[in-house]
PDB file of C-alpha atoms in Angstrom:
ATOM      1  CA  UNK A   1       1.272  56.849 237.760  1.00  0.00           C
ATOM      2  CA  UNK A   2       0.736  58.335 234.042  1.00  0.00           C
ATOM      3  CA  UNK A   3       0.238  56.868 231.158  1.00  0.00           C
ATOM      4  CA  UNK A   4       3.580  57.960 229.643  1.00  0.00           C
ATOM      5  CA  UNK A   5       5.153  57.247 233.485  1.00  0.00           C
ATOM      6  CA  UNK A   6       3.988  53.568 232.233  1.00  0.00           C
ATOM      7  CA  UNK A   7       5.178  53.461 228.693  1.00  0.00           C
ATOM      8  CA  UNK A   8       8.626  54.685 230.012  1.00  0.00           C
ATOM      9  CA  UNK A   9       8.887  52.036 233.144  1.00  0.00           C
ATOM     10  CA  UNK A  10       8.349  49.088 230.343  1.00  0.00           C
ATOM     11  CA  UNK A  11      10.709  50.567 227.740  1.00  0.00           C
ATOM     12  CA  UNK A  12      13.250  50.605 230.794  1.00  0.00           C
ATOM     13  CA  UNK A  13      12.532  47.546 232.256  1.00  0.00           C
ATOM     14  CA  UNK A  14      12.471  43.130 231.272  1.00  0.00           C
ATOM     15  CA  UNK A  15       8.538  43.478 233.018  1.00  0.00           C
ATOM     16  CA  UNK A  16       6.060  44.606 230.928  1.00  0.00           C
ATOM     17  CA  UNK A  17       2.711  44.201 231.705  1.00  0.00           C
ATOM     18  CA  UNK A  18       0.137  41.511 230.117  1.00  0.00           C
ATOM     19  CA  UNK A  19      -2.952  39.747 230.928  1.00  0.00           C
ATOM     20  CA  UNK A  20      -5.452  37.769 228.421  1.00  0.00           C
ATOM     21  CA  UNK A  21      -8.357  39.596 227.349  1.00  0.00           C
ATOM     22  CA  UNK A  22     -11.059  39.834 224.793  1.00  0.00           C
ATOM     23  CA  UNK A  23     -11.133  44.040 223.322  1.00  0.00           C
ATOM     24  CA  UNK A  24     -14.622  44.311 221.855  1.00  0.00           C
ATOM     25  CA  UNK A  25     -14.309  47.320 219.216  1.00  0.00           C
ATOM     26  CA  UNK A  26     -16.848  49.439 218.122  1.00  0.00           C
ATOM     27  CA  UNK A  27     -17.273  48.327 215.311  1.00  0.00           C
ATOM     28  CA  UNK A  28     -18.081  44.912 216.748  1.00  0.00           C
ATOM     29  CA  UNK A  29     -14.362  43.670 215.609  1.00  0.00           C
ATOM     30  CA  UNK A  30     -13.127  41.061 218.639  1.00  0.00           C
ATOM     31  CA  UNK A  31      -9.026  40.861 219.624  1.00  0.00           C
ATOM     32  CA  UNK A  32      -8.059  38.197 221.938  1.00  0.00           C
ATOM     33  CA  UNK A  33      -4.800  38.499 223.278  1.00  0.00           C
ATOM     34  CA  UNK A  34      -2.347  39.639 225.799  1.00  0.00           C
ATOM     35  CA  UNK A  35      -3.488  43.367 227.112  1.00  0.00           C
ATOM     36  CA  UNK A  36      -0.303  44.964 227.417  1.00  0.00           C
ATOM     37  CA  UNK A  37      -0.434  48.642 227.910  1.00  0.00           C
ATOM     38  CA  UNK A  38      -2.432  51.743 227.735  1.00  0.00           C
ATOM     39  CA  UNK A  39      -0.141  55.042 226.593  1.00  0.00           C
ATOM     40  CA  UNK A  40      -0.449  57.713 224.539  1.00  0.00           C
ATOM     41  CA  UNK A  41      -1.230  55.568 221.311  1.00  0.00           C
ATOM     42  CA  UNK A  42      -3.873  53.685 223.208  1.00  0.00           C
ATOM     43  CA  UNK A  43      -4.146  50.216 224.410  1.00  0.00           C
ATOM     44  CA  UNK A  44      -1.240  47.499 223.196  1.00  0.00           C
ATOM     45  CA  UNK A  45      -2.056  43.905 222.242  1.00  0.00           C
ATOM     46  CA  UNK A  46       0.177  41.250 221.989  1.00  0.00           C
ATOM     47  CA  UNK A  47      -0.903  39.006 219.364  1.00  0.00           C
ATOM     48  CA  UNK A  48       0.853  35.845 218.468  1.00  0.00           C
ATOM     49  CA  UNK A  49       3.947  37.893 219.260  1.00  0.00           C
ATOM     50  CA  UNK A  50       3.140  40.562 217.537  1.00  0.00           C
ATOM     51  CA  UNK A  51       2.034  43.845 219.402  1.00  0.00           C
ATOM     52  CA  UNK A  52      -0.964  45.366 218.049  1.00  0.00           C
ATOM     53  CA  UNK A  53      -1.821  49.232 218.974  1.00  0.00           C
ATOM     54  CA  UNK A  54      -5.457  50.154 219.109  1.00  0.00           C
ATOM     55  CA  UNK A  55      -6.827  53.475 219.903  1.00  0.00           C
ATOM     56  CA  UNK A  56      -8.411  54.184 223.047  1.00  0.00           C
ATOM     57  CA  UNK A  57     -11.886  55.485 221.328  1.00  0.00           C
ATOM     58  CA  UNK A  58     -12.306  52.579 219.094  1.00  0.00           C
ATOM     59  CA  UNK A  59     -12.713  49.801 222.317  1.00  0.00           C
ATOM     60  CA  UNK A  60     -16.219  49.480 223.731  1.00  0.00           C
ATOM     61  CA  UNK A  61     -15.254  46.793 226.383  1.00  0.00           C
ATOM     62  CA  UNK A  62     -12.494  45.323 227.488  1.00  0.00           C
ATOM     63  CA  UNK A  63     -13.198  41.770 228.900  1.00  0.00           C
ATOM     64  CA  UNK A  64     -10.906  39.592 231.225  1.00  0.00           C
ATOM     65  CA  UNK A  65     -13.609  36.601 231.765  1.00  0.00           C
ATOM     66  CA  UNK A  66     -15.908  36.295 228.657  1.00  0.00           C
ATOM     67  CA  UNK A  67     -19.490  36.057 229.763  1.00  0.00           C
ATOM     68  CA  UNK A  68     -22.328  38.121 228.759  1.00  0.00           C
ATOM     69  CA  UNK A  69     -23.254  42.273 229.027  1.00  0.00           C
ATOM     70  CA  UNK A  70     -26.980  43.114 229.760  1.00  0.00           C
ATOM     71  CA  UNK A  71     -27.214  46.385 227.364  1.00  0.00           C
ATOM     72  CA  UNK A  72     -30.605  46.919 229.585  1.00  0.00           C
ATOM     73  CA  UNK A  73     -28.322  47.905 232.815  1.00  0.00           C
ATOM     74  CA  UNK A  74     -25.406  50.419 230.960  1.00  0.00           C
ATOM     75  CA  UNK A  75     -26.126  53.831 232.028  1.00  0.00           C
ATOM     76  CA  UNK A  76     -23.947  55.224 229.074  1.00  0.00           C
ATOM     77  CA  UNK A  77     -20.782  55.649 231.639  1.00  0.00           C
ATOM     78  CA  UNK A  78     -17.559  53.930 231.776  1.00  0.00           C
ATOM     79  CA  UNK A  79     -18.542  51.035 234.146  1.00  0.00           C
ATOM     80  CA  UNK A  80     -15.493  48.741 235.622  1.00  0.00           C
ATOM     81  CA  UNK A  81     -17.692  45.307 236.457  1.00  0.00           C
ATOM     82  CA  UNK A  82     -15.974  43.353 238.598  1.00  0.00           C
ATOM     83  CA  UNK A  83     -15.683  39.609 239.370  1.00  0.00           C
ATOM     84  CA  UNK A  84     -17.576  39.880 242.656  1.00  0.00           C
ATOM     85  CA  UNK A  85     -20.633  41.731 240.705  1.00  0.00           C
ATOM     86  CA  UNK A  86     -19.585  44.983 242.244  1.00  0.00           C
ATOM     87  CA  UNK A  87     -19.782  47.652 239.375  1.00  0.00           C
ATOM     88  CA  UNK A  88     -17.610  50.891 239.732  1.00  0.00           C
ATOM     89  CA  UNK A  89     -18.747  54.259 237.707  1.00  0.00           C
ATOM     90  CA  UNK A  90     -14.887  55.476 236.762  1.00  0.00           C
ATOM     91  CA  UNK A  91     -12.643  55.842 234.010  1.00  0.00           C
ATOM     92  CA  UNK A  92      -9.798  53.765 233.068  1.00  0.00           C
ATOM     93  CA  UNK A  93      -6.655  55.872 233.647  1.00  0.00           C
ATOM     94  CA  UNK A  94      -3.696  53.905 233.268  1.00  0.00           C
ATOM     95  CA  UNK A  95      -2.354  50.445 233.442  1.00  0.00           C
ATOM     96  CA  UNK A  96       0.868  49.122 234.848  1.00  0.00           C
ATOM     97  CA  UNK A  97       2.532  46.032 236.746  1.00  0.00           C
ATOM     98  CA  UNK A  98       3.115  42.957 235.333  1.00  0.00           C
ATOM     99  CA  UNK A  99       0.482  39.776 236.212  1.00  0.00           C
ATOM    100  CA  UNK A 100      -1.513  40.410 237.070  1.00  0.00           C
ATOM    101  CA  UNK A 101      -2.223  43.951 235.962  1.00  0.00           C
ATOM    102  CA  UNK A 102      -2.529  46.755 238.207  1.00  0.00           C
ATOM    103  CA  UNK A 103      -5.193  49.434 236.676  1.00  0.00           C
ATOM    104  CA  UNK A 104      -5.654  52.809 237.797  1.00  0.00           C
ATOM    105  CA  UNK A 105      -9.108  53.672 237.620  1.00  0.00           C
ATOM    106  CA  UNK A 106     -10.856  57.976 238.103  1.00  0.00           C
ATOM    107  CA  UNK A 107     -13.864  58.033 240.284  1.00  0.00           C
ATOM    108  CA  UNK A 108     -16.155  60.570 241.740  1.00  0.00           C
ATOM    109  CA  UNK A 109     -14.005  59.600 244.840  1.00  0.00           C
ATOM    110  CA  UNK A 110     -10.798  60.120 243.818  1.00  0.00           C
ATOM    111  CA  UNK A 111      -8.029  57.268 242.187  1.00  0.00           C
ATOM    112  CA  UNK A 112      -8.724  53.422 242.699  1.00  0.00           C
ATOM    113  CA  UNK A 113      -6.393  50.833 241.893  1.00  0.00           C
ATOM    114  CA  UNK A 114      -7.800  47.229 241.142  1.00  0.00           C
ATOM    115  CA  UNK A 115      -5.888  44.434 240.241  1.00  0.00           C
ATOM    116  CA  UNK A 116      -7.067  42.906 236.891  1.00  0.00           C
ATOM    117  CA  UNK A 117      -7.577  39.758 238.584  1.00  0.00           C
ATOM    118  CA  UNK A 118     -10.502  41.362 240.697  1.00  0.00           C
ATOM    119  CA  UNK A 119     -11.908  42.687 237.392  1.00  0.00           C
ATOM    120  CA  UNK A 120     -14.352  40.886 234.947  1.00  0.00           C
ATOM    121  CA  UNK A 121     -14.419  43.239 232.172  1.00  0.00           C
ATOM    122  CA  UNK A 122     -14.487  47.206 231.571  1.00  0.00           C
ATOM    123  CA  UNK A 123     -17.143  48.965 229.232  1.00  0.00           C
ATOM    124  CA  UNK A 124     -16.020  51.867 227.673  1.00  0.00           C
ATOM    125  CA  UNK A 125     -18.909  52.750 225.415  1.00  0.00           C
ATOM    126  CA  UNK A 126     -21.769  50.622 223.502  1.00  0.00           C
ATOM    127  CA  UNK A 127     -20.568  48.937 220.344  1.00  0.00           C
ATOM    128  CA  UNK A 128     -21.924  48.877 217.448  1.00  0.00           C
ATOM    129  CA  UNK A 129     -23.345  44.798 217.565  1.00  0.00           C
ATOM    130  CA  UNK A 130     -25.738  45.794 221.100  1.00  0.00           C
ATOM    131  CA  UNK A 131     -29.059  46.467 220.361  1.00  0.00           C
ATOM    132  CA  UNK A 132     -31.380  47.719 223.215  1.00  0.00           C
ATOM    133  CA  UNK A 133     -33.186  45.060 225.250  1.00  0.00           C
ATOM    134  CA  UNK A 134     -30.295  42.233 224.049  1.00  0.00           C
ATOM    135  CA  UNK A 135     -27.412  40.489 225.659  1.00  0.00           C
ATOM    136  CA  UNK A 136     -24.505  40.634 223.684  1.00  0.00           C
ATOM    137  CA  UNK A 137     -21.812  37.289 224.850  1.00  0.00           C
ATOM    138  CA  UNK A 138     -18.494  37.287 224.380  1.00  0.00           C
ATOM    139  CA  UNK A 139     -17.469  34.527 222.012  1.00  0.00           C
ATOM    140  CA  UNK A 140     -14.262  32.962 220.991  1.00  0.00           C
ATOM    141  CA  UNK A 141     -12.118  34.567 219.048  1.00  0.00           C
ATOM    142  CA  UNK A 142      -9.785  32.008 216.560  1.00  0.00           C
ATOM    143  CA  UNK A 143      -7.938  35.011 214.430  1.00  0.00           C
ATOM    144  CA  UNK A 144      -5.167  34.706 217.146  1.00  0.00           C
ATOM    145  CA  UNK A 145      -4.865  31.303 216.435  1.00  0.00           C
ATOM    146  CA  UNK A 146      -1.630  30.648 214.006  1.00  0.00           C
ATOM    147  CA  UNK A 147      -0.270  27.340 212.083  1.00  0.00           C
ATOM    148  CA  UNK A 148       1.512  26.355 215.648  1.00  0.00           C
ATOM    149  CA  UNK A 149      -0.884  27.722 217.912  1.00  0.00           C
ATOM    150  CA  UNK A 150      -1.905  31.003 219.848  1.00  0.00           C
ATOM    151  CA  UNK A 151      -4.239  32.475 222.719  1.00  0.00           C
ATOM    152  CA  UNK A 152      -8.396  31.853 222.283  1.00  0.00           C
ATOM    153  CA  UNK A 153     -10.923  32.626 224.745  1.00  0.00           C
ATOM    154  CA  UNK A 154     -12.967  29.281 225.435  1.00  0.00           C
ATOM    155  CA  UNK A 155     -16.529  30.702 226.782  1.00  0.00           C
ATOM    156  CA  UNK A 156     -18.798  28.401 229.237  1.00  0.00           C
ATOM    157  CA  UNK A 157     -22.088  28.843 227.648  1.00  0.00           C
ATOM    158  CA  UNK A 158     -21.517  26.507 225.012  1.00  0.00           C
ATOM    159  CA  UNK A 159     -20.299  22.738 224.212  1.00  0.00           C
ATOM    160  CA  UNK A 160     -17.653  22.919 222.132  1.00  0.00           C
ATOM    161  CA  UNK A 161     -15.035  25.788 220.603  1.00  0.00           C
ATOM    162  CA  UNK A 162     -13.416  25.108 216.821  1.00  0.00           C
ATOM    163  CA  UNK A 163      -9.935  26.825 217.560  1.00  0.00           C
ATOM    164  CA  UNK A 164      -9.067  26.530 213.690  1.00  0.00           C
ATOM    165  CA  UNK A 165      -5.646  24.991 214.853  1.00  0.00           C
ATOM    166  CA  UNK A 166      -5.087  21.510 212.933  1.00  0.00           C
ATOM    167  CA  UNK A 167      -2.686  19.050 214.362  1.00  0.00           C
ATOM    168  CA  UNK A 168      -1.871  15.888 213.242  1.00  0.00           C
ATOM    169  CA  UNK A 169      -1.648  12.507 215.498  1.00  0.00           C
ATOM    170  CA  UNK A 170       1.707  12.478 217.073  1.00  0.00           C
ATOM    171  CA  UNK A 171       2.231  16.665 217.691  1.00  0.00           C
ATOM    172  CA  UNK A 172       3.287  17.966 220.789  1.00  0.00           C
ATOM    173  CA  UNK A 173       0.867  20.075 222.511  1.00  0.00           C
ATOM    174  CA  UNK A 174       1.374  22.553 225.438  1.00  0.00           C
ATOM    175  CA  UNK A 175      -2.201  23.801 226.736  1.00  0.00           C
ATOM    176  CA  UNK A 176      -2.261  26.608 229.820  1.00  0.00           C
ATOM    177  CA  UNK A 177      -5.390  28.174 230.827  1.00  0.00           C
ATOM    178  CA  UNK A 178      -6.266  30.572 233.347  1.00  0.00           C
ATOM    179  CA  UNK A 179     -10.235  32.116 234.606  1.00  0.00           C
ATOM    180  CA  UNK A 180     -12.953  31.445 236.493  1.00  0.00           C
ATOM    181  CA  UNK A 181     -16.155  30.594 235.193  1.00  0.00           C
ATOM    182  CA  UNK A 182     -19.820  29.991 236.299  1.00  0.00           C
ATOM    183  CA  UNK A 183     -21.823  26.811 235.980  1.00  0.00           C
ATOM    184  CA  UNK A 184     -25.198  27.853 236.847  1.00  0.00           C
ATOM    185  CA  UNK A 185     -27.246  30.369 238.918  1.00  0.00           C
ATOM    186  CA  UNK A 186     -25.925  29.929 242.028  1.00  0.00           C
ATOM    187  CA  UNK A 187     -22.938  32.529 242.464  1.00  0.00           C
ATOM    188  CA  UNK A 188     -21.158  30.165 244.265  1.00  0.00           C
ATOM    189  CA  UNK A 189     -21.307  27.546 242.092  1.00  0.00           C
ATOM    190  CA  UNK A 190     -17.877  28.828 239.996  1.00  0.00           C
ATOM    191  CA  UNK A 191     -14.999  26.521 238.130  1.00  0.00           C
ATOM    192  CA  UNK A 192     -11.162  27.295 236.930  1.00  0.00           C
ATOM    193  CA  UNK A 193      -9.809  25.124 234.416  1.00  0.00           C
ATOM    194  CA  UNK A 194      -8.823  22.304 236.552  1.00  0.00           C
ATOM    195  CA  UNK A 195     -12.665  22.100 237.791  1.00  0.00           C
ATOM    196  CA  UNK A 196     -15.532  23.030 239.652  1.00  0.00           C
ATOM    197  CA  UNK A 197     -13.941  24.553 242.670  1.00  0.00           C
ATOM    198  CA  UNK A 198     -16.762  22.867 244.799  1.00  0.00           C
ATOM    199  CA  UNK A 199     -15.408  19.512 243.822  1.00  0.00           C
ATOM    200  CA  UNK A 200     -18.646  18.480 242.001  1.00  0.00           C
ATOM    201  CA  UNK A 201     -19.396  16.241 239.211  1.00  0.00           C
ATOM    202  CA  UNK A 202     -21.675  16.773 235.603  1.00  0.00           C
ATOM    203  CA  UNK A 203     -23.256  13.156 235.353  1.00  0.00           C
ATOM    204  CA  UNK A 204     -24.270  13.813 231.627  1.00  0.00           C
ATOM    205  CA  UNK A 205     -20.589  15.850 230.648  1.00  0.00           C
ATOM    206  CA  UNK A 206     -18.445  15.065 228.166  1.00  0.00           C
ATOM    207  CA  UNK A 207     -16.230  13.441 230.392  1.00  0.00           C
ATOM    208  CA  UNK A 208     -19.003  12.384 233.257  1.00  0.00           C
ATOM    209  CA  UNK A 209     -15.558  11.337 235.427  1.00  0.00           C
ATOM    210  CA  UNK A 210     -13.848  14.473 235.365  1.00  0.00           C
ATOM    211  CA  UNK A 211     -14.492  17.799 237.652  1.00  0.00           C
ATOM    212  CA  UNK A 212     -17.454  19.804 236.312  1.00  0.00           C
ATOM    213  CA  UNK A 213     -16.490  23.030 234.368  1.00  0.00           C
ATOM    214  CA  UNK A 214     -12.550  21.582 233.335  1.00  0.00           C
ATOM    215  CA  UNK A 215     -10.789  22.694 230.679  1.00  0.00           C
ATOM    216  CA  UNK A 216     -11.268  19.515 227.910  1.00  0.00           C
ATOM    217  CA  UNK A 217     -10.540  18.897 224.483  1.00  0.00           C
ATOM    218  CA  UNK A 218     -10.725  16.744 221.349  1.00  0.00           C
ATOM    219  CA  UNK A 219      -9.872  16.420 217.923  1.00  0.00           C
ATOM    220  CA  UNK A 220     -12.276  16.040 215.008  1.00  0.00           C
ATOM    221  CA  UNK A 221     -14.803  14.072 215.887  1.00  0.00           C
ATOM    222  CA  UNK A 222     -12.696  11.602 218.388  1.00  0.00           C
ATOM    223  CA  UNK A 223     -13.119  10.918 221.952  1.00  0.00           C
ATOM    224  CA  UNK A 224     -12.909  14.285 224.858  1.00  0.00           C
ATOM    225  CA  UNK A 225      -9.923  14.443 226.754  1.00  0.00           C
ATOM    226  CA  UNK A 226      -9.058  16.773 229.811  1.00  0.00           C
ATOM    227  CA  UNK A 227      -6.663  19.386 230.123  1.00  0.00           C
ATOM    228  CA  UNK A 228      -6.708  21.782 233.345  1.00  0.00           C
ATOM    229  CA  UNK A 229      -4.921  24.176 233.665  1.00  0.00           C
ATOM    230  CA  UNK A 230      -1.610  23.106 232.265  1.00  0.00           C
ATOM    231  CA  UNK A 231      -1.455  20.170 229.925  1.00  0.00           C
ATOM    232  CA  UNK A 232       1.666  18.646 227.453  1.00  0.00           C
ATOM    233  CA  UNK A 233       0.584  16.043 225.566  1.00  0.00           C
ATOM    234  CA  UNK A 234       1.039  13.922 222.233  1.00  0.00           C
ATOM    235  CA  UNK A 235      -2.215  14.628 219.913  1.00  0.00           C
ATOM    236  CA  UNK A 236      -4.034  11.601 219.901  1.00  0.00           C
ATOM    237  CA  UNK A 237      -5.898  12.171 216.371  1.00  0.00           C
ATOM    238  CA  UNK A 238      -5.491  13.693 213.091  1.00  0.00           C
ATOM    239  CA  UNK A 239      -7.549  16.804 212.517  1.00  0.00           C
ATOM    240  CA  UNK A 240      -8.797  20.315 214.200  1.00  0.00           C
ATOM    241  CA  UNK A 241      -8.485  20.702 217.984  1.00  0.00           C
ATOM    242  CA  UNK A 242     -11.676  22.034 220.038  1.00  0.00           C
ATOM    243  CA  UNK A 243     -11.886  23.044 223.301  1.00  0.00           C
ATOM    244  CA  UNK A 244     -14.991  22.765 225.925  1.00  0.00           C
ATOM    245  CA  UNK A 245     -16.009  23.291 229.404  1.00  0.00           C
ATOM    246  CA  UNK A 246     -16.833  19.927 230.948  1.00  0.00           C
ATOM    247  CA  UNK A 247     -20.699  20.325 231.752  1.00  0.00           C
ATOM    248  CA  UNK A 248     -24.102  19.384 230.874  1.00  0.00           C
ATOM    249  CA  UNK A 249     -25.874  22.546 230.750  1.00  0.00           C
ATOM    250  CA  UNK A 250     -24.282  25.868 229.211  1.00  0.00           C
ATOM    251  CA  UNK A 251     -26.920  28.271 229.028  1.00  0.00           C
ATOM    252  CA  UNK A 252     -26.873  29.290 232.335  1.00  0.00           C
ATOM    253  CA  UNK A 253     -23.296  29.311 232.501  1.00  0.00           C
ATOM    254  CA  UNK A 254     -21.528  32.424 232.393  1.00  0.00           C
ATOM    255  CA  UNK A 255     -17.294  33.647 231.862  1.00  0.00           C
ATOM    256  CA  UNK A 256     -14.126  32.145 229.979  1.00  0.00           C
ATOM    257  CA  UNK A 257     -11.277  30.817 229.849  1.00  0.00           C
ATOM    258  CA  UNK A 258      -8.225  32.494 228.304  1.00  0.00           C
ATOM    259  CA  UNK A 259      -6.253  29.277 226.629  1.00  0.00           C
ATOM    260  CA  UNK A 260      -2.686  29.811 225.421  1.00  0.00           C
ATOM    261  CA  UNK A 261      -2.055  26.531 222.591  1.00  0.00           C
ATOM    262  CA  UNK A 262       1.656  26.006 221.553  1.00  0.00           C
ATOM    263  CA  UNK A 263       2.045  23.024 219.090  1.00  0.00           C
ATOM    264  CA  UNK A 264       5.078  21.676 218.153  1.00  0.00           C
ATOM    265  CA  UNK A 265       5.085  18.970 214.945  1.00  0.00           C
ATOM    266  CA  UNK A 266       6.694  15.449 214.735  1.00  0.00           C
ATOM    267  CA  UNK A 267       9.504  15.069 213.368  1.00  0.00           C
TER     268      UNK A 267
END
């Protein structure tokens, strides 16, 4: 299907296409929000609401799972990488369904279509903030993150993310989060929000009782709390919210989670 076959199918239709992601430009500018479309103004971002168009030559990677890019290994192609650790030489075509996305992808081969929950991230070109020989991670973004909430990407390799959303004690909060992450070298050894998918346990963690690699928070400097994957809950504190992965040793830990805050004040 083309491009403009796309555009027209979500004018005409309630469905339109979205899935979190992080666009790295390159300029080294980071969006996080809901990938929407690719047409003939270039890839559509829904931020806070709002759709944002960004042209198709200014995005060096487009990245559904955070983690870190080894500049060392890019051959100066588009590369699709996906989630498996398969990477696919191939342009990215088009994109279309709803969630999650189906992408249309030009190989040597002929047309492949991937679902974007197969894919970890695409690389379009090198930004500008790699420098040969470095690893460039994925951090969290909080410029999507408004006075009632918004969509942040919560990476594994380290403790503790400042959203910039302040609540006060007594707000209703409405946490969903989606992703797989991974909590050390072993390949195997992956989480989603609601925990390590092995059923193991982080003695030394912020919350030593809870699955390894959950979704957590806190406020200010009070006590963690878990989340999952889908949380509504009264905020126990006054002050900013952070989010965290619920392990004792991020830096061998690798992807993030795409977190969608909605906060509601007390009356």
């Amino acid at each position: 299907m083309s491009a403009v076959c796309a555009v027209a199918l979500l004018v005409g239709t309630a469905a339109v296409a979205q899935e979190n992601a992080t666009l790295t430009l390159k300029s080294g500018e980071q969006i996080t929000g809901q990938l929407v479309d690719l047409g003939g103004v270039g890839f559509t971002v829904r931020v806070n609401g709002q759709d944002r168009q960004i042209p198709q030559n200014d995005v060096a990677v487009i990245n559904f799972t955070g983690g870190s890019i080894d500049w060392n290994n890019y051959n100066g192609n588009q590369q699709i990488v996906l989630r498996n650790g398969q990477t696919i030489d191939g342009q990215l075509y088009d994109i279309g369904g709803t969630t999650p996305l189906k992408l249309t992808i030009k190989t040597s081969s002929g047309d492949r279509e991937l679902s974007s929950s197969e894919v970890a991230r695409i690389i379009l070109a090198r930004p500008a903030v790699a420098t040969t020989g470095a690893a460039v991670t994925q951090q969290a973004q909080v410029s999507t993150i408004g006075a009632n909430g918004g969509t942040i990407s919560v990476p594994s390799n380290q403790q503790w993310v400042a959203t910039g959303l302040n609540v006060r004690k007594g707000d209703s909060l409405t946490i969903t989060a989606t992703g797989t992450v991974q909590l050390s070298g072993d390949a195997d050894d992956t989480a989603t929000p609601t925990g390590s998918t092995k059923g193991r346990y982080a003695q030394n963690a912020p919350l030593p009782a809870v699955l390894a690699g959950g979704l957590i928070g806190k406020i200010g400097n009070g006590k963690p709390f878990g989340i999952g994957s889908n949380a509504t809950f009264s905020a126990p504190d006054t002050g900013q919210l952070f989010l965290g992965v619920n392990d004792d040793g991020m830096g061998d830990n690798q992807g993030a989670y795409q977190v969608t805050i909605q906060r509601t004040a007390r009356r």
